[in-house]
């Protein structure tokens, strides 16, 4: 399979602090990739550089064979990237439906928007909350709304930063099923601390530690990797 996203020697320094160092990452079309590591490992900084919200200190980002290192975030959305972040960014005064419609209109016009909104809300289980103000949703439901906003864009690459944070067990199970349903259609890059979710949904796992790639492999390989166990899994995965 060809690579949809590739980074080469991607690095970011903040006032002398090395947040990300020489990261090479290749995501193949249709795969679900989990990005894990201890707090402060550089995961969100790496995703910020992939999305175009953070300028790298050095290195390159390519999308579908095109160098996009200097491309601003909104142009990357136009190429087919969608992302959610740890801090929710919904429009609190707009309804759930209107939030998703705004996202859908980035790629659709006219009557197609309504069907895209309905489908995205159904996928995350929020169709019955469509008329509510987004600001009245619980934190977990706002996370699901953000995922629906991403899905409504029919992205080629969906990037999710801690999507199960604040979700109930039932909502996490639904999310796991949702990602499984996207496999093969949408490439997914997932930052996640819930290791049960990682083992259930990921095709491959990349482990960051101190801004560098510590290991990469299948969930089984990562689970059995002693260096990963020492750095991360022994304290966080049980």
Short mmCIF file of C-alpha atoms in Angstrom, two decimals:
data_model
loop_
_atom_site.label_atom_id
_atom_site.label_comp_id
_atom_site.label_asym_id
_atom_site.label_seq_id
_atom_site.Cartn_x
_atom_site.Cartn_y
_atom_site.Cartn_z
CA UNK A 1 0.00 0.00 0.00
CA UNK A 2 1.20 3.50 -0.76
CA UNK A 3 1.87 6.08 1.95
CA UNK A 4 -0.78 8.76 2.36
CA UNK A 5 1.24 10.68 4.94
CA UNK A 6 5.02 10.71 5.40
CA UNK A 7 7.25 12.69 7.71
CA UNK A 8 11.01 12.75 7.44
CA UNK A 9 13.37 13.92 10.22
CA UNK A 10 10.53 16.05 11.57
CA UNK A 11 11.71 18.07 14.57
CA UNK A 12 10.50 20.89 16.80
CA UNK A 13 12.50 22.89 19.32
CA UNK A 14 10.95 25.36 21.78
CA UNK A 15 13.57 27.77 23.19
CA UNK A 16 16.21 25.08 23.24
CA UNK A 17 13.87 22.33 24.46
CA UNK A 18 13.61 19.45 22.00
CA UNK A 19 9.91 18.50 21.84
CA UNK A 20 10.13 16.26 18.75
CA UNK A 21 13.35 14.93 17.23
CA UNK A 22 13.89 13.42 13.77
CA UNK A 23 10.57 11.57 13.49
CA UNK A 24 10.02 9.44 10.40
CA UNK A 25 6.40 8.32 10.09
CA UNK A 26 4.57 6.62 7.20
CA UNK A 27 0.81 6.07 7.24
CA UNK A 28 -0.53 3.82 4.50
CA UNK A 29 -3.92 4.42 2.91
CA UNK A 30 -6.77 3.03 5.02
CA UNK A 31 -4.76 2.07 8.10
CA UNK A 32 -5.52 2.93 11.73
CA UNK A 33 -2.33 4.09 13.43
CA UNK A 34 -2.14 4.71 17.17
CA UNK A 35 0.41 7.16 18.56
CA UNK A 36 1.18 6.48 22.22
CA UNK A 37 3.73 7.53 24.81
CA UNK A 38 4.10 9.12 28.24
CA UNK A 39 2.82 12.62 28.91
CA UNK A 40 5.27 15.13 27.45
CA UNK A 41 6.56 12.65 24.86
CA UNK A 42 5.80 15.07 22.00
CA UNK A 43 2.64 13.43 20.59
CA UNK A 44 0.49 16.57 20.35
CA UNK A 45 3.42 18.61 19.00
CA UNK A 46 4.00 16.01 16.29
CA UNK A 47 0.31 16.03 15.32
CA UNK A 48 0.36 19.85 15.33
CA UNK A 49 3.15 19.80 12.76
CA UNK A 50 1.30 17.24 10.63
CA UNK A 51 -1.85 19.40 10.73
CA UNK A 52 -0.01 22.63 9.98
CA UNK A 53 -0.79 24.33 13.28
CA UNK A 54 2.84 24.19 14.41
CA UNK A 55 5.76 25.04 12.12
CA UNK A 56 8.57 22.46 12.31
CA UNK A 57 12.11 23.50 13.18
CA UNK A 58 13.35 21.06 10.54
CA UNK A 59 12.22 18.09 8.50
CA UNK A 60 9.37 17.56 6.03
CA UNK A 61 5.72 16.52 5.86
CA UNK A 62 4.31 14.96 2.68
CA UNK A 63 0.66 14.15 1.93
CA UNK A 64 -0.19 11.87 -0.96
CA UNK A 65 3.30 12.39 -2.36
CA UNK A 66 3.15 16.21 -2.15
CA UNK A 67 5.46 18.22 0.11
CA UNK A 68 3.11 20.20 2.39
CA UNK A 69 5.67 21.31 4.99
CA UNK A 70 5.00 25.01 4.32
CA UNK A 71 1.26 24.65 3.67
CA UNK A 72 -1.04 26.38 6.22
CA UNK A 73 -3.55 24.36 8.23
CA UNK A 74 -6.65 25.43 6.27
CA UNK A 75 -5.04 24.36 2.99
CA UNK A 76 -4.30 20.94 4.50
CA UNK A 77 -7.98 20.61 5.41
CA UNK A 78 -8.72 21.27 1.76
CA UNK A 79 -6.48 18.35 0.79
CA UNK A 80 -8.48 15.98 2.99
CA UNK A 81 -7.18 16.25 6.57
CA UNK A 82 -9.57 16.57 9.50
CA UNK A 83 -8.58 16.69 13.15
CA UNK A 84 -9.84 17.05 16.69
CA UNK A 85 -7.79 18.22 19.65
CA UNK A 86 -7.68 17.55 23.39
CA UNK A 87 -9.51 20.82 24.10
CA UNK A 88 -12.91 20.82 22.43
CA UNK A 89 -13.51 23.56 19.87
CA UNK A 90 -17.23 23.33 19.15
CA UNK A 91 -19.39 26.42 18.64
CA UNK A 92 -21.20 26.45 21.98
CA UNK A 93 -24.14 28.68 20.96
CA UNK A 94 -24.92 26.72 17.80
CA UNK A 95 -26.90 23.51 17.78
CA UNK A 96 -25.25 20.14 17.43
CA UNK A 97 -26.69 19.92 13.90
CA UNK A 98 -25.38 23.38 12.94
CA UNK A 99 -21.87 22.54 14.16
CA UNK A 100 -21.71 19.47 11.93
CA UNK A 101 -23.31 21.35 9.01
CA UNK A 102 -20.55 23.97 9.15
CA UNK A 103 -17.97 21.23 8.80
CA UNK A 104 -19.90 19.47 6.02
CA UNK A 105 -20.17 22.68 3.98
CA UNK A 106 -16.40 22.64 3.52
CA UNK A 107 -16.93 19.95 0.89
CA UNK A 108 -20.64 19.88 0.05
CA UNK A 109 -23.38 22.20 -1.17
CA UNK A 110 -27.17 22.28 -1.00
CA UNK A 111 -29.22 19.29 0.06
CA UNK A 112 -26.24 16.97 0.37
CA UNK A 113 -25.26 18.73 3.61
CA UNK A 114 -28.33 17.49 5.49
CA UNK A 115 -27.72 13.84 4.66
CA UNK A 116 -24.02 14.15 5.58
CA UNK A 117 -24.95 15.73 8.93
CA UNK A 118 -27.50 13.01 9.70
CA UNK A 119 -25.04 10.24 8.82
CA UNK A 120 -22.20 11.73 10.90
CA UNK A 121 -24.41 12.24 13.96
CA UNK A 122 -25.77 8.70 13.64
CA UNK A 123 -22.23 7.31 13.50
CA UNK A 124 -21.34 8.87 16.87
CA UNK A 125 -24.75 8.33 18.49
CA UNK A 126 -25.80 11.98 18.76
CA UNK A 127 -28.70 12.06 16.29
CA UNK A 128 -31.23 12.51 19.13
CA UNK A 129 -29.30 15.53 20.43
CA UNK A 130 -29.17 17.29 17.06
CA UNK A 131 -31.30 20.26 18.13
CA UNK A 132 -29.51 20.95 21.41
CA UNK A 133 -27.01 23.76 21.89
CA UNK A 134 -23.53 22.29 21.69
CA UNK A 135 -22.47 24.14 24.84
CA UNK A 136 -25.05 22.20 26.84
CA UNK A 137 -23.50 18.85 25.99
CA UNK A 138 -21.28 17.04 28.47
CA UNK A 139 -17.56 17.12 27.80
CA UNK A 140 -17.67 13.55 26.48
CA UNK A 141 -20.52 14.35 24.11
CA UNK A 142 -18.67 17.43 22.88
CA UNK A 143 -15.78 15.11 22.00
CA UNK A 144 -18.18 12.93 20.02
CA UNK A 145 -19.57 16.04 18.31
CA UNK A 146 -16.06 16.99 17.24
CA UNK A 147 -15.57 13.52 15.77
CA UNK A 148 -18.87 13.91 13.89
CA UNK A 149 -17.62 17.27 12.54
CA UNK A 150 -14.51 15.52 11.30
CA UNK A 151 -16.46 12.66 9.72
CA UNK A 152 -18.79 15.08 7.93
CA UNK A 153 -15.79 16.30 5.94
CA UNK A 154 -15.25 12.77 4.55
CA UNK A 155 -11.53 13.13 5.26
CA UNK A 156 -8.80 11.07 3.69
CA UNK A 157 -6.88 11.41 6.97
CA UNK A 158 -8.72 11.74 10.30
CA UNK A 159 -6.50 12.77 13.22
CA UNK A 160 -7.94 12.30 16.70
CA UNK A 161 -6.21 13.58 19.86
CA UNK A 162 -7.44 11.72 22.97
CA UNK A 163 -10.92 11.07 21.52
CA UNK A 164 -12.11 8.76 24.32
CA UNK A 165 -11.23 11.17 27.13
CA UNK A 166 -14.41 11.87 29.08
CA UNK A 167 -16.43 9.11 27.41
CA UNK A 168 -18.40 6.45 29.30
CA UNK A 169 -17.64 2.76 28.83
CA UNK A 170 -20.60 2.44 26.46
CA UNK A 171 -19.47 5.45 24.43
CA UNK A 172 -15.94 4.07 24.24
CA UNK A 173 -17.31 0.78 22.92
CA UNK A 174 -19.30 2.69 20.30
CA UNK A 175 -16.20 4.71 19.35
CA UNK A 176 -14.19 1.49 18.96
CA UNK A 177 -16.85 0.13 16.61
CA UNK A 178 -16.89 3.41 14.69
CA UNK A 179 -13.12 3.32 14.06
CA UNK A 180 -13.36 -0.33 13.05
CA UNK A 181 -15.97 0.66 10.48
CA UNK A 182 -13.68 3.32 9.03
CA UNK A 183 -10.78 0.90 8.54
CA UNK A 184 -9.86 0.60 4.88
CA UNK A 185 -11.88 3.69 3.92
CA UNK A 186 -10.30 6.46 5.96
CA UNK A 187 -6.74 6.65 7.25
CA UNK A 188 -6.83 7.33 11.00
CA UNK A 189 -4.07 8.68 13.25
CA UNK A 190 -5.08 8.32 16.87
CA UNK A 191 -3.39 9.72 19.99
CA UNK A 192 -4.79 7.61 22.80
CA UNK A 193 -3.98 6.78 26.43
CA UNK A 194 -6.65 4.10 26.80
CA UNK A 195 -4.59 1.07 25.90
CA UNK A 196 -7.62 -1.20 25.56
CA UNK A 197 -8.80 1.06 22.73
CA UNK A 198 -5.33 1.01 21.15
CA UNK A 199 -5.13 -2.79 21.20
CA UNK A 200 -8.68 -3.07 19.80
CA UNK A 201 -8.52 -0.60 16.91
CA UNK A 202 -4.92 -0.05 15.76
CA UNK A 203 -3.32 -1.80 12.81
CA UNK A 204 0.06 -0.43 13.89
CA UNK A 205 1.33 1.51 16.88
CA UNK A 206 4.06 4.16 17.05
CA UNK A 207 5.55 4.88 20.47
CA UNK A 208 7.09 8.27 21.20
CA UNK A 209 9.39 8.85 24.17
CA UNK A 210 11.27 12.10 24.81
CA UNK A 211 10.26 13.29 21.34
CA UNK A 212 11.76 10.32 19.52
CA UNK A 213 10.27 7.14 18.05
CA UNK A 214 11.00 4.44 20.59
CA UNK A 215 9.28 1.61 18.74
CA UNK A 216 6.83 0.85 15.96
CA UNK A 217 4.91 -2.30 15.16
CA UNK A 218 1.68 -4.23 15.50
CA UNK A 219 -0.21 -3.96 18.80
CA UNK A 220 1.08 -7.41 19.75
CA UNK A 221 4.69 -6.44 19.00
CA UNK A 222 4.38 -3.22 20.99
CA UNK A 223 2.71 -5.00 23.90
CA UNK A 224 5.63 -7.42 24.10
CA UNK A 225 8.39 -4.82 23.54
CA UNK A 226 10.51 -4.60 26.67
CA UNK A 227 11.75 -1.09 25.97
CA UNK A 228 8.16 0.10 25.62
CA UNK A 229 7.15 -1.71 28.79
CA UNK A 230 9.95 0.00 30.69
CA UNK A 231 9.20 3.46 29.34
CA UNK A 232 5.42 3.43 29.25
CA UNK A 233 3.29 0.32 29.42
CA UNK A 234 4.46 -0.81 32.84
CA UNK A 235 2.96 2.29 34.41
CA UNK A 236 0.01 3.02 32.13
CA UNK A 237 -1.30 -0.12 30.48
CA UNK A 238 -1.43 -2.58 33.33
#
